């Protein structure tokens, strides 16, 4: 049998984009509030018109799947530079009502920016949403979107396609990478305070740590600089650090 006799699926890329946002504290004596956010688009076309989904789209003949992911991310959200990490393919039967479509999912890690949707995109708009772990489930926004986990599966009635499962898997991957590797630094600016590092770490892992313990844990991964953070809360300026050159 020739390969031409086999049916061929369409291939798509979906991108789970995480970023750290900083909200100024109303009380100047308090530290700025850090939040983990995820970038979603509102679909402008069927199927699932009006529902939120991940940025993504179909692979074109002249590009690689990584190039397709970056193109779709730029078109639908305005993000043109991000660390792209392969997650895994999704090929469950019936995952897309348009037909046989296999999606290759990627994580993108950036500092949050104002999203901009291209006029040529099939997305209506794009927005950043706070994402948190609530027990075994994931909450997005002010509880507007909930991803329920069921043993090895996860789903959300508020998201298009199987994007609830993809986001759940990506969050678990992010958590594992933060605990066991150094991916947390890809969510931070080049220079940061210990608090800038600790708060996102706790948000992702779900574990609070004493400042002294956290500092000791990170001692070999960071380098002290001669700079200070003079903004934010009304207290002594905080020392700025950078990722250790040995960890890059």
Coordinates of C-alpha atoms in Angstrom, one line a residue:
X1 CA 0.0 0.0 0.0
X2 CA 1.3 3.4 -1.0
X3 CA 1.5 6.3 1.6
X4 CA -0.9 8.1 -0.8
X5 CA -3.6 5.6 0.1
X6 CA -3.6 6.7 3.8
X7 CA -5.8 9.6 5.0
X8 CA -3.9 12.5 6.3
X9 CA -4.8 14.6 9.3
X10 CA -4.5 18.4 9.5
X11 CA -1.8 19.6 11.9
X12 CA -2.2 22.5 14.3
X13 CA -0.2 24.3 16.9
X14 CA -1.7 25.5 20.2
X15 CA 0.3 27.7 22.6
X16 CA -0.1 28.0 26.4
X17 CA 1.5 31.3 27.3
X18 CA 2.4 32.0 30.9
X19 CA 3.6 35.3 32.3
X20 CA 4.2 37.0 35.7
X21 CA 2.3 40.3 36.2
X22 CA 2.9 42.8 39.0
X23 CA 0.2 44.9 40.6
X24 CA 1.1 47.9 42.6
X25 CA 0.1 47.6 46.2
X26 CA -2.4 50.3 47.4
X27 CA -0.4 50.5 50.6
X28 CA 3.0 51.8 49.8
X29 CA 4.4 50.0 52.8
X30 CA 3.5 46.6 51.2
X31 CA 5.2 44.7 48.4
X32 CA 3.7 44.7 44.9
X33 CA 1.4 41.8 44.3
X34 CA 2.6 39.2 41.8
X35 CA 0.3 37.1 39.8
X36 CA 0.7 34.1 37.4
X37 CA -1.3 34.8 34.2
X38 CA -2.2 32.9 31.1
X39 CA -3.0 34.4 27.7
X40 CA -6.3 33.3 26.1
X41 CA -8.1 34.4 22.9
X42 CA -11.8 34.8 22.3
X43 CA -12.7 32.9 19.1
X44 CA -14.2 35.0 16.3
X45 CA -15.3 32.1 14.1
X46 CA -17.1 28.7 14.4
X47 CA -16.7 26.3 16.0
X48 CA -17.0 27.6 19.5
X49 CA -17.4 31.2 18.3
X50 CA -17.3 33.5 21.4
X51 CA -15.6 31.0 23.6
X52 CA -12.1 31.3 25.0
X53 CA -9.3 29.1 23.7
X54 CA -5.6 28.9 23.4
X55 CA -3.8 30.9 20.7
X56 CA -3.2 28.6 17.8
X57 CA -3.9 27.6 14.2
X58 CA -3.0 25.3 11.3
X59 CA 0.5 24.4 10.0
X60 CA 1.3 25.8 6.6
X61 CA 3.3 23.8 4.0
X62 CA 6.2 26.2 4.0
X63 CA 6.8 26.2 7.8
X64 CA 7.8 24.0 10.7
X65 CA 5.4 23.4 13.6
X66 CA 7.5 25.7 15.8
X67 CA 7.3 28.5 13.2
X68 CA 3.6 28.0 13.0
X69 CA 3.3 28.3 16.7
X70 CA 5.2 31.6 16.8
X71 CA 3.3 33.0 13.8
X72 CA -0.1 32.2 15.4
X73 CA 1.0 33.6 18.7
X74 CA 2.1 36.9 17.0
X75 CA -1.1 37.1 14.9
X76 CA -3.5 36.4 17.7
X77 CA -1.9 38.1 20.6
X78 CA 1.0 40.4 19.5
X79 CA 3.6 38.3 21.3
X80 CA 6.6 38.1 19.0
X81 CA 9.3 36.9 21.3
X82 CA 9.0 34.0 23.8
X83 CA 10.8 31.0 25.1
X84 CA 8.9 28.1 23.3
X85 CA 8.9 24.7 25.0
X86 CA 7.3 21.6 23.4
X87 CA 4.6 20.0 25.5
X88 CA 3.1 17.1 23.6
X89 CA 0.7 16.2 20.7
X90 CA -3.1 15.8 21.2
X91 CA -4.9 13.5 18.9
X92 CA -8.0 12.3 20.8
X93 CA -10.7 11.2 18.4
X94 CA -13.4 13.9 18.1
X95 CA -11.3 16.6 19.8
X96 CA -12.1 19.0 17.0
X97 CA -15.6 19.1 15.3
X98 CA -14.0 20.2 12.0
X99 CA -12.4 16.9 11.4
X100 CA -9.2 14.9 12.0
X101 CA -6.9 17.4 13.5
X102 CA -3.8 16.7 15.5
X103 CA -2.5 19.5 17.7
X104 CA 1.1 20.0 18.8
X105 CA 1.1 22.0 22.1
X106 CA 3.8 24.4 23.2
X107 CA 4.4 26.4 26.4
X108 CA 5.5 30.0 25.9
X109 CA 7.1 31.9 28.8
X110 CA 7.3 35.6 28.8
X111 CA 6.8 38.7 30.9
X112 CA 3.2 39.9 30.4
X113 CA 2.6 42.6 27.8
X114 CA -0.5 44.2 26.4
X115 CA -1.9 41.7 23.9
X116 CA -2.8 42.9 20.4
X117 CA -4.8 40.9 17.9
X118 CA -4.0 41.1 14.2
X119 CA -6.8 42.1 11.8
X120 CA -5.9 39.0 9.8
X121 CA -6.5 36.7 12.8
X122 CA -9.6 34.6 13.3
X123 CA -9.5 35.6 17.0
X124 CA -11.9 38.3 18.2
X125 CA -9.6 39.4 21.0
X126 CA -6.9 38.3 23.4
X127 CA -6.6 38.8 27.2
X128 CA -4.4 37.9 30.1
X129 CA -6.2 36.0 32.9
X130 CA -4.9 35.2 36.4
X131 CA -4.5 31.4 36.8
X132 CA -4.4 29.6 40.2
X133 CA -4.5 26.0 41.5
X134 CA -7.5 25.4 43.7
X135 CA -7.1 22.0 45.2
X136 CA -6.9 19.6 42.2
X137 CA -8.6 22.0 39.9
X138 CA -7.5 25.1 38.1
X139 CA -9.2 28.5 38.2
X140 CA -8.8 31.1 35.5
X141 CA -9.8 34.7 36.0
X142 CA -12.2 35.5 38.8
X143 CA -13.6 32.0 38.7
X144 CA -15.1 32.5 35.2
X145 CA -13.3 29.5 33.9
X146 CA -12.7 26.3 35.9
X147 CA -10.8 23.3 34.7
X148 CA -11.9 20.2 36.6
X149 CA -9.4 17.3 37.0
X150 CA -10.5 13.7 37.1
X151 CA -7.6 11.4 37.8
X152 CA -5.5 11.5 34.6
X153 CA -8.0 13.8 32.7
X154 CA -9.2 17.4 32.9
X155 CA -11.9 19.4 31.2
X156 CA -13.7 22.7 31.1
X157 CA -17.1 23.5 29.7
X158 CA -16.1 27.2 29.2
X159 CA -13.1 26.5 26.9
X160 CA -13.1 25.5 23.3
X161 CA -11.9 22.1 22.0
X162 CA -9.8 20.1 24.5
X163 CA -8.0 23.2 25.7
X164 CA -8.9 22.5 29.3
X165 CA -6.8 19.4 29.2
X166 CA -4.0 21.1 27.4
X167 CA -3.8 23.9 30.0
X168 CA -4.0 21.5 32.9
X169 CA -1.1 19.5 31.4
X170 CA 0.9 22.6 30.8
X171 CA 0.4 23.9 34.3
X172 CA 1.6 20.5 35.7
X173 CA 4.6 20.7 33.4
X174 CA 5.4 24.2 34.5
X175 CA 5.1 23.2 38.2
X176 CA 7.5 20.3 37.7
X177 CA 10.0 22.4 35.8
X178 CA 10.0 25.1 38.5
X179 CA 10.5 22.6 41.3
X180 CA 13.1 20.4 39.6
X181 CA 14.8 22.8 37.1
X182 CA 15.4 26.5 36.6
X183 CA 12.5 27.5 34.3
X184 CA 11.3 30.1 36.8
X185 CA 14.0 32.5 35.6
X186 CA 12.4 32.5 32.1
X187 CA 9.4 34.3 33.7
X188 CA 11.4 37.0 35.3
X189 CA 13.3 40.1 34.1
X190 CA 17.1 40.0 34.0
X191 CA 17.4 41.6 37.4
X192 CA 15.0 40.8 40.3
X193 CA 14.7 40.9 44.1
X194 CA 14.4 37.8 46.2
X195 CA 10.7 38.6 46.7
X196 CA 10.3 38.9 42.9
X197 CA 11.6 35.4 42.7
X198 CA 9.9 33.9 45.7
X199 CA 6.3 34.9 45.0
X200 CA 6.0 33.4 41.5
X201 CA 7.7 30.3 42.8
X202 CA 5.1 29.9 45.5
X203 CA 2.2 30.7 43.1
X204 CA 3.3 27.9 40.7
X205 CA 4.3 25.3 43.3
X206 CA 1.5 26.0 45.8
X207 CA 4.0 25.9 48.6
X208 CA 4.8 28.9 50.9
X209 CA 8.3 29.0 52.4
X210 CA 10.1 31.1 55.0
X211 CA 12.2 33.8 53.4
X212 CA 15.4 32.5 54.9
X213 CA 14.8 28.9 53.7
X214 CA 13.9 30.1 50.2
X215 CA 17.1 32.2 50.1
X216 CA 19.2 29.2 51.0
X217 CA 17.5 27.0 48.4
X218 CA 18.2 29.5 45.7
X219 CA 21.7 30.5 46.8
X220 CA 23.6 28.5 44.1
X221 CA 21.2 29.6 41.4
X222 CA 21.4 33.4 41.7
X223 CA 24.1 36.0 41.9
X224 CA 24.0 39.3 43.9
X225 CA 24.5 42.5 41.9
X226 CA 25.5 46.0 43.1
X227 CA 22.1 47.3 42.1
X228 CA 19.0 48.0 44.2
X229 CA 15.3 48.2 43.6
X230 CA 14.3 51.7 44.6
X231 CA 10.6 51.4 43.7
X232 CA 7.6 49.9 45.3
X233 CA 7.1 49.7 49.1
X234 CA 8.4 52.4 51.5
X235 CA 11.2 50.5 53.1
X236 CA 14.9 50.0 52.6
X237 CA 15.7 49.4 48.9
X238 CA 16.0 45.7 48.1
X239 CA 19.1 44.2 46.6
X240 CA 18.8 43.1 43.0
X241 CA 20.0 39.6 41.8
X242 CA 20.4 37.9 38.5
X243 CA 20.5 34.3 37.4
X244 CA 23.8 32.6 38.1
X245 CA 25.9 32.3 35.0
X246 CA 26.6 28.7 36.0
X247 CA 22.9 27.9 35.7
X248 CA 22.4 29.2 32.2

